[in-house]
Short mmCIF file of C-alpha atoms in Angstrom, two decimals:
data_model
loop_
_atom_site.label_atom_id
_atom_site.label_comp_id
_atom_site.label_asym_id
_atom_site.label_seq_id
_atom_site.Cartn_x
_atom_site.Cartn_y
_atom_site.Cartn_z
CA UNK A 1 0.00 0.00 0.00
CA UNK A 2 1.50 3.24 -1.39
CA UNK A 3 2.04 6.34 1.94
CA UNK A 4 -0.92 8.05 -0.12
CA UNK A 5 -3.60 5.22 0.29
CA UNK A 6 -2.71 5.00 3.96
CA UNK A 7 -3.43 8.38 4.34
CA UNK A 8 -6.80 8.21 2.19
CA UNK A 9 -7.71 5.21 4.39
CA UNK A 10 -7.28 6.82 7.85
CA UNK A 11 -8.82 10.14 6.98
CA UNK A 12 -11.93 7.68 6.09
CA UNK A 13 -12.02 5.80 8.74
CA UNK A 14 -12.20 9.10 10.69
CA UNK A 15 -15.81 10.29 8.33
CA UNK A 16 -18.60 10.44 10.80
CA UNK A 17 -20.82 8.22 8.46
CA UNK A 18 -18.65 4.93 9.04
CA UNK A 19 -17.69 5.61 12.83
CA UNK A 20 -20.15 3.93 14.26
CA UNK A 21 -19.31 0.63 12.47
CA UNK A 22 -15.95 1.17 13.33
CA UNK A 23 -16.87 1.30 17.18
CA UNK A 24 -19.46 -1.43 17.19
CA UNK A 25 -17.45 -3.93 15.68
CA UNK A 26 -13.89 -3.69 17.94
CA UNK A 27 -15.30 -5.53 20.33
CA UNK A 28 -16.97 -9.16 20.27
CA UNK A 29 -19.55 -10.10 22.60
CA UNK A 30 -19.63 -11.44 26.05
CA UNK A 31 -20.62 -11.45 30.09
CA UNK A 32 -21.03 -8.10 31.91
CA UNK A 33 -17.20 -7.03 32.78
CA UNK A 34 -16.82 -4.57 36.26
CA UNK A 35 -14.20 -2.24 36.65
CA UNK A 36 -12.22 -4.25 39.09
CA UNK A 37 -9.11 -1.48 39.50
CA UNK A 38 -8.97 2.32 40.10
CA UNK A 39 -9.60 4.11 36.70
CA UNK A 40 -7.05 4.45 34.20
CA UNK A 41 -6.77 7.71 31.82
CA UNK A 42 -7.92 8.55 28.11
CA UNK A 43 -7.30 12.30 29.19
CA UNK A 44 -6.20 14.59 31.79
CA UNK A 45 -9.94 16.36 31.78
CA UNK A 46 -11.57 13.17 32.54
CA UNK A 47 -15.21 13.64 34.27
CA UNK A 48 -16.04 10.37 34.72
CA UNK A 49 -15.64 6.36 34.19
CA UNK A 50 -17.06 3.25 32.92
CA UNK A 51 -18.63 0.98 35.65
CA UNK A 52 -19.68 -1.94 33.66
CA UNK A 53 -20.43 -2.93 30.13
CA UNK A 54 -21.50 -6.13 28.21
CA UNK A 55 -21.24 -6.53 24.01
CA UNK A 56 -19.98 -4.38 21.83
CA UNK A 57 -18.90 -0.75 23.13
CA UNK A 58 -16.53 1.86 22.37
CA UNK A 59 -15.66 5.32 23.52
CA UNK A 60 -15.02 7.78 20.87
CA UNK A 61 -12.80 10.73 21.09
CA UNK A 62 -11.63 13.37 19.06
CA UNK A 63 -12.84 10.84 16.09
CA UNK A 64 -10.89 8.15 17.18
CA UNK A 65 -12.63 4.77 18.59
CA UNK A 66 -11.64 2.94 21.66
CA UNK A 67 -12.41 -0.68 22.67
CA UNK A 68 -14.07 -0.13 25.78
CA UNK A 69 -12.62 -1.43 29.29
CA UNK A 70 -13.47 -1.14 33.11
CA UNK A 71 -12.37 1.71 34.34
CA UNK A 72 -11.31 3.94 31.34
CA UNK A 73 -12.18 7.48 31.85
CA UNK A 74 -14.43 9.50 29.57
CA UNK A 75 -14.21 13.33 29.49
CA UNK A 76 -16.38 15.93 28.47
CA UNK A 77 -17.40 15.19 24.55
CA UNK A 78 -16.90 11.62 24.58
CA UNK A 79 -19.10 9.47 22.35
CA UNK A 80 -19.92 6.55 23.91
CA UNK A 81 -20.82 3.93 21.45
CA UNK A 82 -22.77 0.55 22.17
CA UNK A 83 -23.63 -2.38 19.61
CA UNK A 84 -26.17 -4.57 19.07
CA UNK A 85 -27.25 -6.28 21.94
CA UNK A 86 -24.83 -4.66 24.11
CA UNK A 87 -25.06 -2.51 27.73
CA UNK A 88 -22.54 0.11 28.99
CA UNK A 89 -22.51 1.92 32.32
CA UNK A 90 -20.57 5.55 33.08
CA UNK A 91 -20.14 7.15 36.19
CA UNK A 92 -19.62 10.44 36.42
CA UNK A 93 -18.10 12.36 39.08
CA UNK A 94 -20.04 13.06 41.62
CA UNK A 95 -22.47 10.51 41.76
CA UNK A 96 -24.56 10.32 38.25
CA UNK A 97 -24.48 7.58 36.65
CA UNK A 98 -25.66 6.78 32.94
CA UNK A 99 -26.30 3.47 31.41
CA UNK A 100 -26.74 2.68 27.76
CA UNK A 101 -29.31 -0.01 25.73
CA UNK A 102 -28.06 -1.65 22.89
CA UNK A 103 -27.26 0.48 19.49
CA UNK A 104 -26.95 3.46 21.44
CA UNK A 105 -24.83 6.83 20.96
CA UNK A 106 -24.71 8.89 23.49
CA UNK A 107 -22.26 12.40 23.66
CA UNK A 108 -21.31 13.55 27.43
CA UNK A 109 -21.29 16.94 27.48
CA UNK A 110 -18.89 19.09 30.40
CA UNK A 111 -20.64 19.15 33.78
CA UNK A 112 -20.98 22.87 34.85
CA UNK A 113 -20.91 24.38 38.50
CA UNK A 114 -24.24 25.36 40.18
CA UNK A 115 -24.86 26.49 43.75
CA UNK A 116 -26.74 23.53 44.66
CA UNK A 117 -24.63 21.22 43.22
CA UNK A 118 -23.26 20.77 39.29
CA UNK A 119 -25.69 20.56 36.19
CA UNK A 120 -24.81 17.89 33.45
CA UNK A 121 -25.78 17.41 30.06
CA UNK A 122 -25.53 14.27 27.36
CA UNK A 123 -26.55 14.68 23.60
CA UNK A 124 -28.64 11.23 22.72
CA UNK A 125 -28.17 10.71 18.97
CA UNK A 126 -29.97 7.43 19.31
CA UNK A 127 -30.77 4.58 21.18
CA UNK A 128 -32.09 4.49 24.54
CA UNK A 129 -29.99 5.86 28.50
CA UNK A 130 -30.98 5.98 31.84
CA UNK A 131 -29.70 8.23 34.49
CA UNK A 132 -29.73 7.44 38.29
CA UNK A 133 -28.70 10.17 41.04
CA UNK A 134 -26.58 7.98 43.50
CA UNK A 135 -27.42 7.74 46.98
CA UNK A 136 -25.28 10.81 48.30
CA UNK A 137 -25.24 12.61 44.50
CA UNK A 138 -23.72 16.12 44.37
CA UNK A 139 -24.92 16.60 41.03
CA UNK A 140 -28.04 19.63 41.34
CA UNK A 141 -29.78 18.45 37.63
CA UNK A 142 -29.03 16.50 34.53
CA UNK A 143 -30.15 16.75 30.72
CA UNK A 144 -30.48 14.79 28.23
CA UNK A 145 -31.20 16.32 24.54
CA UNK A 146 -32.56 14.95 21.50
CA UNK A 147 -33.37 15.57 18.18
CA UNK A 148 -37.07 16.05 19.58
CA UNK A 149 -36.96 17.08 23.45
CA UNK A 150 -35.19 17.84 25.95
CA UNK A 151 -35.50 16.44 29.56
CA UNK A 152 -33.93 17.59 32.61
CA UNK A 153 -33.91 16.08 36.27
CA UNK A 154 -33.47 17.25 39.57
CA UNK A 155 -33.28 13.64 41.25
CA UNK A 156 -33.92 10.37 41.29
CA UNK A 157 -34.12 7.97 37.99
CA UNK A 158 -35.46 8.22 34.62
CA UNK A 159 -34.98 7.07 31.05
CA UNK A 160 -34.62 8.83 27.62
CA UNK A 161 -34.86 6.69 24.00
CA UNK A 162 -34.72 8.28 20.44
CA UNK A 163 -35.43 7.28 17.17
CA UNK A 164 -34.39 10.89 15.56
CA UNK A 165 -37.89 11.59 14.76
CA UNK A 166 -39.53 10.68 18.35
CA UNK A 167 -38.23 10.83 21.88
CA UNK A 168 -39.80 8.77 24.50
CA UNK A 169 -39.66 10.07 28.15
CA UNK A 170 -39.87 7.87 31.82
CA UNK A 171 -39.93 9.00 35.18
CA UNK A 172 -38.80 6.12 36.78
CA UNK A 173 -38.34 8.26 40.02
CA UNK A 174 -38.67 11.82 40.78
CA UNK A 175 -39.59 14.76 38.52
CA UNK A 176 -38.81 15.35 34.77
CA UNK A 177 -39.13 18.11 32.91
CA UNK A 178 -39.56 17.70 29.09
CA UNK A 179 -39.79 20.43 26.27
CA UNK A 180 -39.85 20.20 22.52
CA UNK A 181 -36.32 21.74 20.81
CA UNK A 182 -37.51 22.05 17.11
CA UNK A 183 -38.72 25.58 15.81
CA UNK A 184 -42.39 23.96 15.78
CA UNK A 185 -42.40 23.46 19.55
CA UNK A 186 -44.73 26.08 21.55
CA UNK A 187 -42.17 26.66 24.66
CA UNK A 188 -44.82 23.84 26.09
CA UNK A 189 -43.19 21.95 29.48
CA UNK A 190 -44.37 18.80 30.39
CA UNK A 191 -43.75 17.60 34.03
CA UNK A 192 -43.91 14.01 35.02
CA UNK A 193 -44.62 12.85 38.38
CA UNK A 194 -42.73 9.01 39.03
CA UNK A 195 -44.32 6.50 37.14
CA UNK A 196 -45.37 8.75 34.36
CA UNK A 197 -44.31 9.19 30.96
CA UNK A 198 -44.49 11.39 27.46
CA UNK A 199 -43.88 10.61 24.02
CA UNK A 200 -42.65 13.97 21.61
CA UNK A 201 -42.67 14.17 18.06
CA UNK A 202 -39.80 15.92 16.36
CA UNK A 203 -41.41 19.60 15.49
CA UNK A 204 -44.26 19.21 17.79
CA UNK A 205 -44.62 20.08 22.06
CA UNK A 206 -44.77 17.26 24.27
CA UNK A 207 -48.71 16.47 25.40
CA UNK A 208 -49.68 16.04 28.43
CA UNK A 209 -48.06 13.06 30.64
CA UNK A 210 -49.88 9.77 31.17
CA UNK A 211 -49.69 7.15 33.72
CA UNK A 212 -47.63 4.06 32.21
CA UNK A 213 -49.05 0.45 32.18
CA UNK A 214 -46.39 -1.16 34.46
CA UNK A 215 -45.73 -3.27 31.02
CA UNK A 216 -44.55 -0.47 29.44
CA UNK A 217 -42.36 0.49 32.18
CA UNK A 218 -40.83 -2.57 32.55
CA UNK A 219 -39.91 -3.43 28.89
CA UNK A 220 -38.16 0.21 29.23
CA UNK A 221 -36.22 -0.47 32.43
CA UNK A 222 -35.22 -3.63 31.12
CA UNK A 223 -33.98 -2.57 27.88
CA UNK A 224 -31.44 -0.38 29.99
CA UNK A 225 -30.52 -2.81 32.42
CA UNK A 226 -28.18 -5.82 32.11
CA UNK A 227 -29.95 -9.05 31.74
#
């Protein structure tokens, strides 16, 4: 292979389009693996690290894709990248932690300083997280953005999944507060007490929350969770 096709080949495999194949596929398949040793660094800046993860998973950085492992540290505007089939749990500092379904893609965004506590944000591109305050959490609130919504949360647990044109909403525990993002969307907030959850079409406001059938709920949780 001439220096100029090795070239051409890495700047493709760093396109946006194929990066997700790239990810998925560096790692095969297997049992749940816990971070059994204190976290080792991808970067100085590092805001959190993974916990757990089962499958296929990568963290992406700076267009580059990483095998996942126990313990690596992700930093503010990490991808982190899970196959089909696969799980992946991040802790941040400070006591959130998010856990990815399969075929998920999920951008951390930098934790900022509040008075109560520090506000965090994730971009979900697609796929489906869940975010738990930990028992003793010094994190004040935490959003996660779509496509379609937004939803921020002051405590407890709930659960975001997005198909790009509609993002599905939980409240597993405590309160949620969803808008829409797109230029169709009213300014409309939707609050949803625990056990409640909203559906929002891309370009349109979230309705009004309903009570989920515990079926519902469950398939959701489980979806998120590591069988």
């Amino acid at each position: 292979m001439t220096k100029g096709a090795r070239i051409g080949r890495r700047t493709a495999l760093r396109l946006g389009g194929g990066l997700f194949a790239v990810a998925a596929g560096m790692i095969a398949a297997g049992p749940p693996r816990a971070a059994t040793a204190a976290p080792d660094g991808i970067g100085a800046d590092s805001i959190g690290h993974v916990t757990l993860f089962m499958g296929r998973a990568s963290v992406i950085e700076d267009a580059f894709a990483r095998p996942m492992q126990t313990g690596m540290r992700v930093r503010a505007g990490s991808h982190v990248v899970t196959g089909e089939g696969a799980r992946a749990s991040v802790r941040l500092d400070g006591g959130v932690v998010l856990t990815l379904g399969a075929a998920t893609d999920l951008r951390i965004e930098a934790q900022t300083p509040d008075p109560d506590g520090w506000q965090g944000r994730a971009t979900l591109r697609r796929g489906l997280v869940r975010i738990e305050f930990a028992s003793g959490s010094q994190w004040a609130g935490f959003t996660v953005a779509t496509r379609a919504a937004t939803a921020t949360c002051e405590g407890g647990h709930f659960l975001v999944e997005s198909n790009g044109l509609l993002t599905t909403v939980y409240a597993d525990d405590g309160r949620v507060m969803v808008r829409g993002t797109d230029a169709g969307d009213d300014g409309t907030v939707t609050v949803l007490g625990a056990g409640s959850g909203v559906d929002v079409a891309r370009g349109q406001p979230p309705y009004a929350p309903t009570a989920w059938p515990a079926s519902r709920a469950t398939d959701m949780r489980l979806r998120a969770s590591y069988p």
